[in-house]
Short mmCIF file of N, CA and C in Angstrom, two decimals:
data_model
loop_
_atom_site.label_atom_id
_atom_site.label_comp_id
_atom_site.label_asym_id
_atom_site.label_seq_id
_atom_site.Cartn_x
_atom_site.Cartn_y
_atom_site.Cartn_z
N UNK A 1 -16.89 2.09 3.17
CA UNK A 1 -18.19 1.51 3.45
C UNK A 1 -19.26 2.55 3.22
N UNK A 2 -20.67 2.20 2.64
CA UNK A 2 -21.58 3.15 2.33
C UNK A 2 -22.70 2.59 2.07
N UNK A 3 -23.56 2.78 1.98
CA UNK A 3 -25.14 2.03 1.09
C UNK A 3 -24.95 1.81 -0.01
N UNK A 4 -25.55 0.78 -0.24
CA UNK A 4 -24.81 0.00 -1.03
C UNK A 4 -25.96 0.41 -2.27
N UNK A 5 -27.29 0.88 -2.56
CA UNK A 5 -27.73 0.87 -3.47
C UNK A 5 -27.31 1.73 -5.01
N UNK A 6 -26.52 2.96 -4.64
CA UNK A 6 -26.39 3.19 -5.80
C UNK A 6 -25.05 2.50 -6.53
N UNK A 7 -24.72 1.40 -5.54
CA UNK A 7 -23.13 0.72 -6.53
C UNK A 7 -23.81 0.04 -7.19
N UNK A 8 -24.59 -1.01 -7.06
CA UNK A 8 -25.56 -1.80 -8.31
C UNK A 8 -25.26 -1.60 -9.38
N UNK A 9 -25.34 0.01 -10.10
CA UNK A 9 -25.38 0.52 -11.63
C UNK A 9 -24.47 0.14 -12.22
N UNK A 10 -23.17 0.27 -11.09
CA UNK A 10 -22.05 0.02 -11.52
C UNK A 10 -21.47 -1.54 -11.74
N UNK A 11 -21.68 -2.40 -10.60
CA UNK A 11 -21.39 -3.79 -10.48
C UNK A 11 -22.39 -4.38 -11.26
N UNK A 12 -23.84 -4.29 -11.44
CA UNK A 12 -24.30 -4.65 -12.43
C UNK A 12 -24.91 -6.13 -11.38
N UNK A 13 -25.85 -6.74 -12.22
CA UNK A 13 -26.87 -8.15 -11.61
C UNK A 13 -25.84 -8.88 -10.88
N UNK A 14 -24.85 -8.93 -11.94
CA UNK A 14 -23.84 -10.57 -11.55
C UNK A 14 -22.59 -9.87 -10.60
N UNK A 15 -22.85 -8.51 -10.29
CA UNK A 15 -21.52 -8.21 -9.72
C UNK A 15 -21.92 -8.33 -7.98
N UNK A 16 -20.88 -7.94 -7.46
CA UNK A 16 -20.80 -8.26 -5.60
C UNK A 16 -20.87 -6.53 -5.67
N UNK A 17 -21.07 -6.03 -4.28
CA UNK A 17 -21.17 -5.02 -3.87
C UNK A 17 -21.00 -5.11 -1.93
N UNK A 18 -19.40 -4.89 -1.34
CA UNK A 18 -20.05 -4.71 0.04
C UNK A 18 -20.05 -3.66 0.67
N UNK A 19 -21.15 -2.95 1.90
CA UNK A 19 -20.93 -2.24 1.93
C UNK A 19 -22.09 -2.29 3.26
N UNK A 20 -22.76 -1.17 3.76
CA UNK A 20 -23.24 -0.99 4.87
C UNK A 20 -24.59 -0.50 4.94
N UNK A 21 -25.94 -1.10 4.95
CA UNK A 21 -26.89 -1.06 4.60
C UNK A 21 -27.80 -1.01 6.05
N UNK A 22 -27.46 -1.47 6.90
CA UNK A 22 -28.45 -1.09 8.34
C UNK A 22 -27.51 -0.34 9.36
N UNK A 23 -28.15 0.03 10.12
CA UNK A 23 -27.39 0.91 11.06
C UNK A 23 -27.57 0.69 12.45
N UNK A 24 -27.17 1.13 13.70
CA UNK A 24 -27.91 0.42 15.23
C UNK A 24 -26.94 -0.17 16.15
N UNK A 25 -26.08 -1.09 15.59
CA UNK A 25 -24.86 -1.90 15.70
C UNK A 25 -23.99 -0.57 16.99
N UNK A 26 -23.98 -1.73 18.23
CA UNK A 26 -22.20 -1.13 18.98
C UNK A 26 -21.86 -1.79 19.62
N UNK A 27 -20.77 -2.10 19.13
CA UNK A 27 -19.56 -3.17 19.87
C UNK A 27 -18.04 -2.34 19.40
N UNK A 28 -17.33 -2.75 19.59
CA UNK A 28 -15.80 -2.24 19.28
C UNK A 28 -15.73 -2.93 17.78
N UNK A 29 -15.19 -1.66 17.63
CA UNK A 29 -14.81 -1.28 16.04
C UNK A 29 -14.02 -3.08 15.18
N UNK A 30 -13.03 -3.64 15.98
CA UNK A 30 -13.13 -4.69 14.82
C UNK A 30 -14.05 -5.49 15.21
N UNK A 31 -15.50 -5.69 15.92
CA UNK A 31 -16.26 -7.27 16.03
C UNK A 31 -16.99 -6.56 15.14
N UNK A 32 -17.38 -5.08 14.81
CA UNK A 32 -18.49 -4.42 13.92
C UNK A 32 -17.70 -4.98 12.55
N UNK A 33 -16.89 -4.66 11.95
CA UNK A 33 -16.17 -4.50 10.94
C UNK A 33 -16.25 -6.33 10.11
N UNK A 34 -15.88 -7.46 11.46
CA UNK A 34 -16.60 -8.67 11.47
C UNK A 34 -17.54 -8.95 10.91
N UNK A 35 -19.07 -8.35 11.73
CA UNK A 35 -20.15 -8.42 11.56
C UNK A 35 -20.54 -8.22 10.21
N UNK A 36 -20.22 -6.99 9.96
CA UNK A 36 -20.27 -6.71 8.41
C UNK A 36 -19.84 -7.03 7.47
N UNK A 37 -18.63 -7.83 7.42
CA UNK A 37 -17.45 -8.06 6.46
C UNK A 37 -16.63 -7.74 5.93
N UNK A 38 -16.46 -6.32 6.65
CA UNK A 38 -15.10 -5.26 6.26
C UNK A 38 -14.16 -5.99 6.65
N UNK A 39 -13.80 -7.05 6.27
CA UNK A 39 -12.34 -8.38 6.50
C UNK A 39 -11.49 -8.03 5.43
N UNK A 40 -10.22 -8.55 5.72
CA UNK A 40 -9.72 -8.84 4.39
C UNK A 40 -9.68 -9.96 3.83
N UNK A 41 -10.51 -11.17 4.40
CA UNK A 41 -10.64 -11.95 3.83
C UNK A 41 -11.76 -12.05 3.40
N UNK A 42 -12.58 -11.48 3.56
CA UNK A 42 -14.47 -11.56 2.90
C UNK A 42 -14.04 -10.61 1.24
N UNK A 43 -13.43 -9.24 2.02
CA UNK A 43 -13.21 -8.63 0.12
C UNK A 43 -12.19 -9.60 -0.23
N UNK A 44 -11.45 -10.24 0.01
CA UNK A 44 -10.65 -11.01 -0.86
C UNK A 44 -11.37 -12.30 -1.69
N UNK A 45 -12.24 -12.47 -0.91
CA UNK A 45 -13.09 -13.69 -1.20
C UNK A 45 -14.73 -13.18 -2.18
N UNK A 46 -15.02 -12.33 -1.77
CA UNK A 46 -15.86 -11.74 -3.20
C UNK A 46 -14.92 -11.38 -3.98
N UNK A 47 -14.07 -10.41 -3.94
CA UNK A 47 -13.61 -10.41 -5.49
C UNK A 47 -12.86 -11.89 -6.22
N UNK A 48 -12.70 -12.72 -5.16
CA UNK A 48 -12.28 -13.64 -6.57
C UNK A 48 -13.50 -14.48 -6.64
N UNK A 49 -14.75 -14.04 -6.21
CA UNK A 49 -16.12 -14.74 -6.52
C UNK A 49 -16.61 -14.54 -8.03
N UNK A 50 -15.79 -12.98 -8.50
CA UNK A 50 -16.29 -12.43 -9.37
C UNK A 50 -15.35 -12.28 -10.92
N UNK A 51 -14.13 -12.91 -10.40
CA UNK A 51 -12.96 -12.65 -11.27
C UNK A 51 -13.42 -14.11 -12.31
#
């Protein structure tokens, strides 16, 4: 997880990028991970958004 602006260059207009862009957040580590979408079903579900 990281800021997400310099992946853009790489993923490009039409690509997904997730990653961690505000900060502030505390709850226990998996409702954060939730919140954000560090799932394995959210990356499973963008990348086949993009395949």
């Amino acid at each position: 997880a990281g800021v997400t602006d310099s992946w853009w260059k790489y993923a490009g207009s039409a690509g997904k990028v997730i990653g961690l862009d505000r900060f502030g957040e505390s709850a226990p580590a998996p409702a954060l991970f939730k919140l954000f979408g560090f799932t394995v079903e959210n990356v499973v579900a963008t990348v086949e958004s993009v395949l």
